[in-house]
Short mmCIF file of C-alpha atoms in Angstrom, two decimals:
data_model
loop_
_atom_site.label_atom_id
_atom_site.label_comp_id
_atom_site.label_asym_id
_atom_site.label_seq_id
_atom_site.Cartn_x
_atom_site.Cartn_y
_atom_site.Cartn_z
CA MET A 1 5.40 -2.36 -34.62
CA LEU A 2 7.15 0.43 -36.49
CA LYS A 3 10.95 0.69 -35.90
CA LEU A 4 12.54 3.91 -36.64
CA THR A 5 16.28 4.54 -36.43
CA ILE A 6 18.25 7.52 -35.37
CA ASP A 7 19.80 7.85 -38.82
CA GLN A 8 16.24 7.80 -40.45
CA ILE A 9 14.85 10.54 -38.13
CA ILE A 10 17.91 12.61 -38.59
CA GLU A 11 17.54 12.32 -42.34
CA LEU A 12 13.98 13.50 -41.87
CA PHE A 13 14.91 16.32 -39.95
CA GLU A 14 17.71 17.16 -42.46
CA ASN A 15 15.12 17.15 -45.52
CA ASP A 16 12.57 19.07 -43.35
CA GLN A 17 9.90 16.37 -43.56
CA ILE A 18 8.10 17.49 -40.55
CA ASP A 19 4.64 15.56 -41.47
CA GLU A 20 6.68 12.39 -41.81
CA ILE A 21 8.63 12.81 -38.79
CA THR A 22 5.25 13.40 -36.79
CA LYS A 23 3.50 10.49 -38.16
CA LYS A 24 6.30 8.02 -37.65
CA ILE A 25 7.31 9.10 -34.19
CA ASN A 26 3.77 9.02 -32.96
CA LEU A 27 3.51 5.20 -33.99
CA LEU A 28 6.39 4.14 -31.62
CA HIS A 29 6.09 2.55 -28.26
CA PRO A 30 6.72 5.11 -25.45
CA GLY A 31 10.02 3.30 -24.47
CA ASP A 32 11.29 3.45 -28.13
CA ALA A 33 10.33 7.23 -28.54
CA ALA A 34 12.10 8.22 -25.44
CA GLN A 35 15.18 6.23 -26.39
CA ILE A 36 15.27 7.85 -30.08
CA ILE A 37 14.76 11.47 -28.36
CA ASN A 38 17.29 10.74 -25.83
CA GLU A 39 20.02 9.82 -28.53
CA LEU A 40 19.02 12.51 -31.16
CA PRO A 41 21.81 15.28 -31.56
CA ALA A 42 20.77 18.11 -29.16
CA GLU A 43 19.49 20.39 -31.79
CA TYR A 44 16.76 17.98 -32.75
CA GLN A 45 15.63 16.69 -29.25
CA VAL A 46 13.23 19.43 -27.93
CA THR A 47 11.65 19.60 -31.34
CA ALA A 48 11.07 15.87 -31.72
CA PHE A 49 9.29 16.00 -28.29
CA ASN A 50 7.18 18.63 -29.47
CA TYR A 51 5.94 16.56 -32.29
CA LEU A 52 4.54 13.98 -29.87
CA SER A 53 0.86 13.83 -29.13
CA SER A 54 -0.06 14.54 -25.67
CA GLU A 55 -0.89 11.08 -24.72
CA LEU A 56 2.43 9.80 -25.93
CA ALA A 57 4.41 12.78 -24.58
CA SER A 58 2.89 11.88 -21.06
CA ASP A 59 4.42 8.44 -21.32
CA VAL A 60 7.73 9.75 -22.51
CA ILE A 61 8.65 12.77 -20.60
CA ASN A 62 9.77 11.17 -17.32
CA ASP A 63 11.94 8.68 -19.36
CA LEU A 64 13.94 11.41 -20.67
CA HIS A 65 17.56 12.52 -19.50
CA ASP A 66 17.38 14.79 -16.63
CA GLU A 67 18.91 17.76 -18.41
CA LEU A 68 16.79 17.39 -21.61
CA ARG A 69 13.53 17.17 -19.45
CA GLU A 70 14.70 20.45 -17.74
CA ASP A 71 15.14 22.16 -21.36
CA ILE A 72 11.54 21.00 -22.18
CA LEU A 73 9.86 22.28 -19.05
CA GLU A 74 11.71 25.57 -19.47
CA THR A 75 10.42 26.19 -22.91
CA ILE A 76 7.32 24.22 -23.15
CA GLN A 77 4.02 26.28 -23.59
CA GLN A 78 1.79 26.23 -20.66
CA LYS A 79 -1.35 24.82 -22.50
CA ARG A 80 0.80 22.05 -23.89
CA LEU A 81 2.12 21.11 -20.30
CA VAL A 82 -1.50 21.25 -19.03
CA GLU A 83 -2.50 18.69 -21.72
CA ILE A 84 0.24 16.31 -21.09
CA MET A 85 0.06 16.38 -17.28
CA ASP A 86 -3.69 15.75 -17.78
CA GLU A 87 -2.99 12.50 -19.32
CA MET A 88 -0.49 11.44 -16.65
CA ASP A 89 -1.10 9.13 -13.62
CA SER A 90 -0.87 11.01 -10.39
CA ASP A 91 2.61 9.92 -9.31
CA GLU A 92 4.02 10.63 -12.60
CA ALA A 93 2.33 14.12 -12.73
CA THR A 94 3.67 14.98 -9.29
CA ASP A 95 7.25 14.15 -10.39
CA ILE A 96 6.83 16.88 -13.04
CA ALA A 97 5.22 19.09 -10.63
CA ALA A 98 8.15 18.88 -8.37
CA GLU A 99 10.52 20.08 -11.28
CA LEU A 100 8.54 23.07 -12.10
CA ASP A 101 9.25 26.68 -10.41
CA GLU A 102 6.83 27.95 -8.00
CA HIS A 103 5.09 30.49 -10.44
CA GLN A 104 4.95 27.67 -13.31
CA LEU A 105 3.59 25.14 -10.87
CA GLU A 106 1.03 27.48 -9.57
CA ASP A 107 -0.42 28.38 -13.12
CA VAL A 108 -0.64 24.71 -14.31
CA LEU A 109 -2.35 23.35 -11.18
CA GLN A 110 -5.02 26.10 -11.67
CA LYS A 111 -5.61 24.88 -15.25
CA ILE A 112 -5.44 21.13 -15.00
CA ASP A 113 -8.49 19.09 -13.87
CA LYS A 114 -9.50 19.96 -10.48
CA GLU A 115 -9.38 16.27 -9.26
CA ASP A 116 -5.80 15.75 -10.56
CA SER A 117 -4.77 19.15 -9.06
CA ASP A 118 -5.72 17.90 -5.43
CA GLU A 119 -3.99 14.71 -5.72
CA ILE A 120 -0.93 16.25 -6.84
CA LYS A 121 -1.17 18.91 -4.06
CA GLN A 122 -1.44 15.95 -1.53
CA LEU A 123 1.36 14.04 -3.05
CA LEU A 124 3.72 17.13 -3.10
CA ILE A 125 3.53 17.00 0.69
CA TYR A 126 5.40 13.84 0.91
CA GLU A 127 9.17 13.54 0.54
CA GLU A 128 10.00 12.24 -2.91
CA ASP A 129 11.88 9.22 -1.66
CA THR A 130 9.22 7.90 0.67
CA ALA A 131 6.38 5.51 -0.15
CA GLY A 132 4.02 8.61 -0.40
CA GLY A 133 6.29 10.24 -2.81
CA ILE A 134 6.33 7.43 -5.07
CA MET A 135 2.64 6.28 -4.81
CA GLN A 136 -0.03 7.03 -7.23
CA LYS A 137 -3.61 8.02 -5.91
CA GLU A 138 -5.48 6.21 -8.64
CA ILE A 139 -6.77 3.25 -6.88
CA ILE A 140 -10.04 1.10 -6.96
CA ASN A 141 -11.31 0.05 -3.38
CA VAL A 142 -14.54 -1.61 -2.45
CA ASN A 143 -16.53 -1.60 0.52
CA LYS A 144 -16.45 -4.68 2.54
CA GLU A 145 -20.15 -5.25 2.38
CA MET A 146 -20.40 -5.04 -1.46
CA ASN A 147 -21.36 -8.15 -3.29
CA ARG A 148 -20.09 -9.26 -6.58
CA ALA A 149 -22.57 -7.37 -8.83
CA GLU A 150 -21.88 -4.16 -6.86
CA MET A 151 -18.15 -4.54 -7.05
CA ILE A 152 -18.10 -5.18 -10.78
CA ASP A 153 -20.22 -2.31 -11.32
CA HIS A 154 -18.04 -0.06 -9.17
CA ILE A 155 -14.82 -1.25 -11.08
CA ARG A 156 -16.63 -0.39 -14.46
CA ASP A 157 -17.26 3.03 -13.37
CA ASN A 158 -13.69 3.49 -12.13
CA TYR A 159 -11.72 1.30 -14.48
CA ASP A 160 -10.61 4.26 -16.69
CA ASP A 161 -8.72 6.09 -14.20
CA VAL A 162 -6.70 3.17 -13.01
CA GLU A 163 -4.00 1.07 -15.01
CA LYS A 164 -2.72 -2.28 -14.21
CA LEU A 165 -5.85 -3.61 -12.34
CA TYR A 166 -4.52 -6.89 -10.53
CA TYR A 167 -5.89 -6.17 -7.11
CA ILE A 168 -8.84 -4.49 -5.46
CA PHE A 169 -8.23 -3.10 -2.11
CA VAL A 170 -11.05 -3.66 0.52
CA THR A 171 -11.92 -1.00 3.03
CA ASP A 172 -14.46 -0.56 5.82
CA GLU A 173 -16.77 2.60 6.48
CA ASP A 174 -13.92 4.79 7.51
CA ASN A 175 -11.74 3.85 4.34
CA LYS A 176 -9.30 1.71 6.44
CA LEU A 177 -7.86 -1.14 4.65
CA ILE A 178 -8.90 -4.45 5.93
CA GLY A 179 -8.02 -6.82 3.04
CA ILE A 180 -7.14 -7.15 -0.46
CA LEU A 181 -8.67 -9.35 -3.52
CA GLU A 182 -7.57 -10.47 -6.85
CA ALA A 183 -9.53 -9.23 -9.81
CA SER A 184 -9.73 -12.76 -11.01
CA GLN A 185 -11.45 -13.90 -7.86
CA LEU A 186 -14.61 -11.87 -8.81
CA LEU A 187 -15.14 -14.23 -11.92
CA LEU A 188 -14.97 -17.16 -9.63
CA CYS A 189 -16.86 -16.16 -6.58
CA LYS A 190 -20.83 -16.77 -6.22
CA ALA A 191 -22.99 -13.58 -6.98
CA GLU A 192 -24.40 -13.43 -3.22
CA MET A 193 -20.74 -13.30 -1.71
CA LYS A 194 -19.47 -10.15 -0.39
CA ALA A 195 -15.85 -8.67 -0.46
CA VAL A 196 -15.38 -9.58 3.03
CA ASP A 197 -16.11 -13.22 2.48
CA ILE A 198 -13.48 -13.53 -0.30
CA MET A 199 -10.76 -11.08 0.58
CA ASP A 200 -7.40 -11.99 1.75
CA LYS A 201 -7.15 -10.43 5.10
CA ASP A 202 -3.38 -10.87 5.55
CA VAL A 203 -2.74 -7.76 3.55
CA ILE A 204 0.77 -6.38 3.09
CA SER A 205 1.00 -2.53 3.15
CA ALA A 206 3.64 0.25 3.58
CA PRO A 207 3.34 3.35 5.71
CA VAL A 208 3.35 6.38 3.86
CA GLU A 209 6.31 7.83 5.31
CA MET A 210 8.53 4.56 4.69
CA ASP A 211 11.81 5.22 2.69
CA GLN A 212 11.60 3.97 -0.82
CA GLU A 213 14.29 1.72 -0.37
CA GLU A 214 12.40 -0.13 2.26
CA VAL A 215 9.55 -0.32 0.08
CA ALA A 216 11.56 -1.74 -2.73
CA GLY A 217 12.57 -4.46 0.15
CA ILE A 218 8.99 -5.44 0.59
CA PHE A 219 8.61 -6.02 -3.11
CA ARG A 220 11.56 -8.06 -3.39
CA LYS A 221 10.62 -10.09 -0.32
CA TYR A 222 7.28 -10.91 -0.77
CA ASP A 223 7.27 -11.08 -4.68
CA ILE A 224 4.35 -8.53 -5.15
CA TYR A 225 3.15 -6.66 -7.94
CA ILE A 226 1.07 -3.91 -6.15
CA LEU A 227 1.33 -2.64 -2.65
CA PRO A 228 -1.12 -0.37 -0.93
CA VAL A 229 -0.06 2.77 1.05
CA VAL A 230 -1.56 3.59 4.26
CA ASP A 231 -1.35 6.26 7.07
CA ASN A 232 -0.69 5.91 10.83
CA GLU A 233 -4.31 4.81 11.24
CA ASN A 234 -4.31 2.31 8.30
CA HIS A 235 -6.51 4.60 6.13
CA LEU A 236 -6.01 3.68 2.42
CA LEU A 237 -4.07 6.55 0.77
CA GLY A 238 -2.76 5.06 -2.56
CA ARG A 239 -0.80 2.43 -4.27
CA ILE A 240 2.71 1.43 -5.48
CA THR A 241 3.13 -0.62 -8.49
CA VAL A 242 6.15 -2.89 -9.59
CA ASP A 243 7.27 -0.55 -12.55
CA ASP A 244 7.86 2.43 -10.07
CA ILE A 245 9.68 -0.03 -7.73
CA ILE A 246 12.05 -0.92 -10.76
CA ASP A 247 12.83 2.75 -11.33
CA VAL A 248 13.52 2.97 -7.52
CA ILE A 249 15.77 0.14 -7.64
CA ASP A 250 17.76 1.67 -10.39
CA GLU A 251 17.94 4.87 -8.59
CA GLU A 252 18.95 3.52 -5.28
CA ALA A 253 21.74 1.43 -6.96
CA SER A 254 22.97 4.44 -8.99
CA GLU A 255 22.84 6.74 -5.92
CA ASP A 256 25.00 4.19 -3.96
CA VAL A 257 27.52 3.98 -6.73
CA TYR A 258 27.90 7.71 -6.94
CA LYS A 259 28.10 8.21 -3.22
CA MET A 260 30.87 5.66 -2.94
CA VAL A 261 33.01 7.77 -5.27
CA GLY A 262 31.76 10.99 -3.76
CA LEU A 263 29.35 12.03 -6.76
CA GLU A 264 25.92 13.37 -6.55
CA SER A 265 23.27 11.48 -8.32
CA GLU A 266 22.44 14.86 -10.29
CA ASP A 267 25.71 14.62 -12.11
CA LYS A 268 25.17 12.84 -15.37
CA VAL A 269 26.91 12.46 -18.60
CA PHE A 270 25.81 15.64 -20.07
CA THR A 271 25.73 17.78 -16.88
CA SER A 272 27.50 21.14 -17.61
CA PRO A 273 31.12 21.20 -17.01
CA LEU A 274 30.79 23.74 -14.38
CA SER A 275 28.01 21.88 -12.51
CA SER A 276 30.18 18.92 -12.24
CA VAL A 277 33.14 20.81 -10.89
CA ARG A 278 30.83 22.11 -8.24
CA LYS A 279 29.72 18.63 -7.40
CA ARG A 280 33.16 16.74 -7.43
CA LEU A 281 35.40 19.52 -6.03
CA PRO A 282 34.38 19.03 -2.49
CA TRP A 283 35.08 15.40 -2.53
CA LEU A 284 38.35 15.78 -4.10
CA THR A 285 39.38 18.36 -1.65
CA LEU A 286 38.55 15.75 1.09
CA ASN A 287 40.80 13.31 -0.93
CA LEU A 288 43.59 15.96 -0.94
CA PHE A 289 43.57 16.12 2.72
CA THR A 290 43.39 12.41 3.31
CA ALA A 291 46.18 11.96 1.04
CA LEU A 292 48.40 14.40 2.96
CA LEU A 293 47.62 12.28 5.90
CA VAL A 294 48.96 9.08 4.12
CA SER A 295 52.00 10.92 2.98
CA SER A 296 52.74 12.18 6.52
CA VAL A 297 53.09 8.45 7.42
CA VAL A 298 55.21 7.77 4.55
CA GLY A 299 57.28 10.93 5.60
CA ILE A 300 57.94 9.25 8.88
CA PHE A 301 60.14 6.64 7.28
CA GLU A 302 61.87 9.08 4.90
CA GLY A 303 65.20 8.02 6.03
CA THR A 304 64.56 4.31 5.48
CA ILE A 305 63.29 5.20 1.90
CA ALA A 306 66.55 7.36 1.12
CA ARG A 307 68.79 4.35 2.42
CA LEU A 308 66.62 1.62 0.58
CA SER A 309 65.23 3.61 -2.61
CA PHE A 310 63.94 0.32 -4.22
CA LEU A 311 61.17 0.42 -1.39
CA ALA A 312 59.78 3.12 -3.39
CA VAL A 313 58.99 0.80 -6.31
CA LEU A 314 57.19 -1.82 -4.01
CA MET A 315 55.06 0.33 -1.87
CA PRO A 316 52.31 0.96 -4.23
CA ILE A 317 51.96 -2.78 -4.63
CA VAL A 318 51.12 -3.12 -0.98
CA ALA A 319 48.77 -0.05 -0.86
CA GLY A 320 46.99 -0.86 -4.22
CA LEU A 321 46.04 -4.31 -3.32
CA GLY A 322 45.04 -3.46 0.20
CA GLY A 323 42.68 -0.68 -1.19
CA ASN A 324 41.26 -3.15 -3.79
CA SER A 325 40.52 -5.85 -1.20
CA GLY A 326 38.95 -3.16 1.06
CA THR A 327 36.79 -1.92 -1.77
CA GLN A 328 35.70 -5.48 -2.48
CA THR A 329 34.57 -6.10 1.30
CA LEU A 330 32.92 -2.61 1.38
CA THR A 331 30.76 -3.43 -1.81
CA VAL A 332 29.70 -6.98 -0.38
CA ILE A 333 28.87 -5.53 3.00
CA THR A 334 26.98 -2.41 1.74
CA ARG A 335 24.98 -4.69 -0.55
CA GLY A 336 24.06 -6.85 2.37
CA ILE A 337 22.95 -3.99 4.23
CA ALA A 338 20.85 -2.59 1.30
CA LEU A 339 19.09 -5.92 0.93
CA GLY A 340 18.63 -6.56 4.28
CA GLU A 341 20.92 -9.64 4.62
CA LEU A 342 22.88 -8.14 7.59
CA THR A 343 21.12 -7.95 11.06
CA LEU A 344 22.04 -7.40 14.57
CA HIS A 345 22.66 -11.04 15.11
CA ASN A 346 24.75 -11.84 12.12
CA THR A 347 26.84 -8.74 11.56
CA TYR A 348 29.65 -10.02 13.82
CA ARG A 349 29.58 -13.30 11.86
CA ALA A 350 29.98 -11.38 8.42
CA ILE A 351 33.00 -9.29 9.95
CA VAL A 352 34.81 -12.06 10.96
CA LYS A 353 34.17 -13.92 7.43
CA GLU A 354 35.58 -10.89 5.82
CA ILE A 355 38.73 -10.52 7.99
CA THR A 356 39.49 -14.24 7.49
CA VAL A 357 39.14 -13.74 3.62
CA GLY A 358 41.50 -11.00 3.76
CA ILE A 359 44.07 -12.90 5.72
CA ILE A 360 43.92 -15.82 3.55
CA ASN A 361 44.15 -13.70 0.37
CA GLY A 362 46.94 -11.88 2.12
CA PHE A 363 48.87 -15.18 2.63
CA LEU A 364 48.31 -16.25 -0.84
CA ILE A 365 49.05 -12.94 -2.65
CA GLY A 366 51.68 -12.15 -0.22
CA SER A 367 53.64 -15.48 -0.95
CA VAL A 368 53.41 -14.83 -4.52
CA ALA A 369 54.72 -11.14 -3.98
CA MET A 370 57.56 -12.54 -1.77
CA LEU A 371 58.86 -14.74 -4.60
CA ILE A 372 58.85 -12.08 -7.04
CA ALA A 373 60.67 -9.76 -4.71
CA TYR A 374 63.21 -12.28 -3.98
CA LEU A 375 63.68 -13.35 -7.78
CA LEU A 376 63.97 -9.55 -8.47
CA LYS A 377 66.42 -8.56 -5.76
CA GLY A 378 67.74 -11.69 -4.56
CA ASN A 379 67.04 -10.79 -0.90
CA ILE A 380 64.90 -13.12 1.21
CA LEU A 381 64.32 -10.50 3.99
CA LEU A 382 62.80 -8.07 1.32
CA GLY A 383 60.51 -10.82 -0.10
CA ALA A 384 59.44 -11.62 3.69
CA VAL A 385 58.84 -7.97 4.46
CA LEU A 386 56.74 -7.50 1.26
CA GLY A 387 54.65 -10.82 2.05
CA ILE A 388 54.19 -10.04 5.66
CA SER A 389 53.05 -6.51 5.17
CA MET A 390 50.64 -7.68 2.45
CA VAL A 391 49.10 -10.12 4.97
CA CYS A 392 48.79 -7.22 7.32
CA ASN A 393 47.28 -4.75 4.96
CA MET A 394 44.67 -7.41 3.66
CA PHE A 395 43.73 -8.06 7.42
CA ILE A 396 43.27 -4.11 7.81
CA ALA A 397 41.29 -4.04 4.38
CA GLY A 398 38.81 -6.94 5.90
CA LEU A 399 38.52 -5.19 9.19
CA VAL A 400 37.78 -1.68 8.03
CA GLY A 401 35.88 -2.55 4.88
CA SER A 402 33.31 -4.54 6.82
CA SER A 403 33.14 -2.55 10.06
CA ILE A 404 32.83 0.99 8.65
CA PRO A 405 29.77 0.66 6.81
CA VAL A 406 28.16 -1.14 9.66
CA ILE A 407 29.17 1.53 11.99
CA MET A 408 27.94 4.24 9.66
CA LYS A 409 24.62 2.31 9.51
CA THR A 410 24.35 2.21 13.37
CA LEU A 411 25.09 6.12 13.23
CA LYS A 412 22.12 6.49 10.81
CA ILE A 413 24.49 7.62 8.06
CA ASP A 414 24.26 5.95 4.52
CA PRO A 415 27.14 3.16 4.55
CA ALA A 416 27.84 4.20 0.84
CA LEU A 417 28.61 7.90 1.84
CA ALA A 418 32.36 8.43 2.31
CA SER A 419 33.17 4.87 3.02
CA SER A 420 35.51 4.28 0.09
CA VAL A 421 37.67 7.17 1.02
CA MET A 422 37.97 6.30 4.51
CA ILE A 423 38.91 2.73 3.72
CA THR A 424 41.35 3.75 0.92
CA MET A 425 43.01 6.16 3.45
CA LEU A 426 43.17 3.43 6.23
CA THR A 427 44.47 0.72 4.03
CA ASP A 428 47.02 3.23 2.46
CA ILE A 429 48.27 4.01 5.91
CA GLY A 430 48.26 0.47 7.15
CA GLY A 431 50.09 -0.64 3.99
CA PHE A 432 52.72 1.96 3.98
CA ALA A 433 53.12 1.70 7.82
CA SER A 434 53.45 -1.99 8.03
CA PHE A 435 55.72 -2.39 4.76
CA LEU A 436 57.88 0.51 5.74
CA GLY A 437 58.16 -0.22 9.54
CA LEU A 438 58.94 -3.98 8.87
CA ALA A 439 61.58 -2.67 6.23
CA THR A 440 63.17 -0.25 8.91
CA LEU A 441 63.32 -3.21 11.59
CA LEU A 442 64.58 -6.00 9.39
CA LEU A 443 66.34 -4.35 6.41
#
């Protein structure tokens, strides 16, 4: 397969070799074409996309950076957009449709193939982060009474509309899902056998309203490639493929990481500065007030710090290690929740385990800190204060780092949301209070 480097295509642009660019970029694999366009200088990106054939563009557009795709959709000619969407699977076309403004969407839906338009309208009804929102309508299903020849003829008639034909769904007269069979089984079964005779009745499906994160859990748990989507009455609506789930897993992982630091997933590397400021400012404002709360705790011991100024040098050690320990615990627990490892029956054991880890780490790190403090200041009581406060704060880190995400999950709140700022605040308060409190009593 042709390999085209960024430097080569930039050189072609600079030399105004349009025909050569068009020829070479259209020989690329869609993944390579998307990567090259994403990495091109901004002045060439939209132009390079416009040189793609409609078929290749339909495979590339959803893999472009969000900001670039928005620019393309704002400037693209309607005829070109219709040609691209006509080439796309229903789920991918729906993703593009969801980004169009109301007027643009209405015009496009009127001009694309009516069957495709109807499918997009049906998919737009569902929330984008549900099984219905990520499923595609292109499926092959056979009636349970079809024999081998009838099933093969049906597949031949509909194969062009469906990619990755691993499984065929079996339905009854009411289009209710009753089974599933592998395409290879048709090659092995006898001619007179019917779908109902060779299908697997133990079929796994996803309700259309199921959250996409739960759908990803089904793929992970059962190690499957295709998942049928059904309504409340078990009518077959569509299917979800494993490549869609890979995108979901990436999206959910990114979303959790963003939430843990107070960012929206829409805040990307090349988001405009003003837009990033609007997204980040509320979180930073919240951090300001939590920092004021922490500083008020420190203010209680202002007299102690004034008399023993060297305490100010050691304070960040206690708070910093406690915060890091709490974040480690938060990450482990949040991941356990996301993967379904934590249940009602084992949550208590997980919290106890994290508290135990925190205490042990507190003793070990505290012992080293105590020795260092003694060597620096020659004061065994100062070392003891530092060591004991380290144990106390590591205990707090284990407790709040494990319990806060569990409590938030119980309250139907995303555990990743605001957990980090709460844990940082509580470990800072715990660390300063224990360190300065012990210093006031003993020093």
